[in-house]
């Protein structure tokens, strides 16, 4: 982890609702992002939920396992902690 505070958050998240995931970022030429994500980022997710017939976004913190950033086109293990 990049910073001690994120390591503490990662350890705490393991005891809360969290999903161990393999995160793959599409490269820009395939419609993916242009900038890397960082450990502790809180991106919006589309999980297929709807509210009153409209798609909703979900937010969740990402804790990368063993690296500080994940670049477009790369993949790696991570922990997704839904913010509810």
CSV table of C-alpha atoms in Angstrom, one decimal:
chain,number,residue,atom,x,y,z
A,1,UNK,CA,0.0,0.0,0.0
A,2,UNK,CA,1.2,3.5,-0.7
A,3,UNK,CA,0.5,5.1,2.6
A,4,UNK,CA,0.0,3.8,6.2
A,5,UNK,CA,-3.5,5.2,6.4
A,6,UNK,CA,-4.5,3.2,3.4
A,7,UNK,CA,-3.1,0.0,5.0
A,8,UNK,CA,-5.2,0.6,8.1
A,9,UNK,CA,-8.2,1.2,5.9
A,10,UNK,CA,-7.5,-2.0,3.9
A,11,UNK,CA,-7.2,-4.0,7.2
A,12,UNK,CA,-10.4,-2.5,8.5
A,13,UNK,CA,-12.2,-3.2,5.2
A,14,UNK,CA,-11.3,-6.9,5.4
A,15,UNK,CA,-13.5,-7.0,8.5
A,16,UNK,CA,-16.4,-5.1,6.9
A,17,UNK,CA,-18.4,-5.8,3.8
A,18,UNK,CA,-15.8,-6.2,1.1
A,19,UNK,CA,-15.4,-8.0,-2.2
A,20,UNK,CA,-12.1,-9.5,-3.3
A,21,UNK,CA,-11.9,-8.8,-7.0
A,22,UNK,CA,-9.6,-9.0,-10.0
A,23,UNK,CA,-9.8,-5.5,-11.5
A,24,UNK,CA,-9.1,-5.0,-15.2
A,25,UNK,CA,-9.0,-1.5,-16.7
A,26,UNK,CA,-9.7,-1.2,-20.4
A,27,UNK,CA,-7.1,0.7,-22.4
A,28,UNK,CA,-8.2,4.1,-23.9
A,29,UNK,CA,-8.4,2.7,-27.4
A,30,UNK,CA,-11.1,0.3,-26.2
A,31,UNK,CA,-13.1,3.0,-24.4
A,32,UNK,CA,-11.3,2.8,-21.1
A,33,UNK,CA,-9.9,5.6,-18.9
A,34,UNK,CA,-6.8,7.6,-19.7
A,35,UNK,CA,-5.4,8.0,-16.2
A,36,UNK,CA,-4.4,5.3,-13.7
A,37,UNK,CA,-6.4,4.7,-10.6
A,38,UNK,CA,-4.8,4.9,-7.2
A,39,UNK,CA,-5.0,2.8,-4.1
A,40,UNK,CA,-8.0,4.2,-2.0
A,41,UNK,CA,-9.8,5.7,-5.0
A,42,UNK,CA,-13.6,5.8,-4.8
A,43,UNK,CA,-14.9,5.4,-8.4
A,44,UNK,CA,-18.6,5.0,-9.4
A,45,UNK,CA,-19.7,1.5,-10.4
A,46,UNK,CA,-22.6,0.4,-12.5
A,47,UNK,CA,-23.8,-2.9,-11.0
A,48,UNK,CA,-27.1,-3.1,-12.8
A,49,UNK,CA,-29.2,-1.6,-10.1
A,50,UNK,CA,-32.1,0.6,-10.9
A,51,UNK,CA,-34.3,3.1,-9.1
A,52,UNK,CA,-37.7,4.0,-10.5
A,53,UNK,CA,-36.6,2.4,-13.8
A,54,UNK,CA,-33.4,4.4,-14.1
A,55,UNK,CA,-29.9,3.0,-13.8
A,56,UNK,CA,-28.1,3.9,-10.6
A,57,UNK,CA,-24.4,4.3,-9.8
A,58,UNK,CA,-22.8,2.7,-6.8
A,59,UNK,CA,-19.8,4.0,-5.1
A,60,UNK,CA,-17.0,1.9,-3.5
A,61,UNK,CA,-13.5,2.4,-2.4
A,62,UNK,CA,-10.8,0.4,-4.2
A,63,UNK,CA,-7.8,-0.9,-2.3
A,64,UNK,CA,-5.1,-2.3,-4.6
A,65,UNK,CA,-3.2,-5.3,-3.4
A,66,UNK,CA,0.6,-4.8,-3.6
A,67,UNK,CA,0.7,-1.7,-5.8
A,68,UNK,CA,0.0,2.0,-5.5
A,69,UNK,CA,-1.6,2.5,-8.9
A,70,UNK,CA,-3.2,0.5,-11.7
A,71,UNK,CA,-2.7,1.9,-15.2
A,72,UNK,CA,-5.2,1.7,-18.1
A,73,UNK,CA,-4.9,-1.7,-19.8
A,74,UNK,CA,-3.6,-3.4,-16.7
A,75,UNK,CA,-5.2,-5.7,-14.2
A,76,UNK,CA,-4.6,-6.9,-10.7
A,77,UNK,CA,-6.1,-8.0,-7.4
A,78,UNK,CA,-8.0,-5.5,-5.3
A,79,UNK,CA,-10.6,-5.2,-2.6
A,80,UNK,CA,-13.8,-3.3,-3.4
A,81,UNK,CA,-15.6,-1.9,-0.3
A,82,UNK,CA,-19.1,-0.7,-1.2
A,83,UNK,CA,-20.0,2.6,0.5
A,84,UNK,CA,-23.5,2.1,1.9
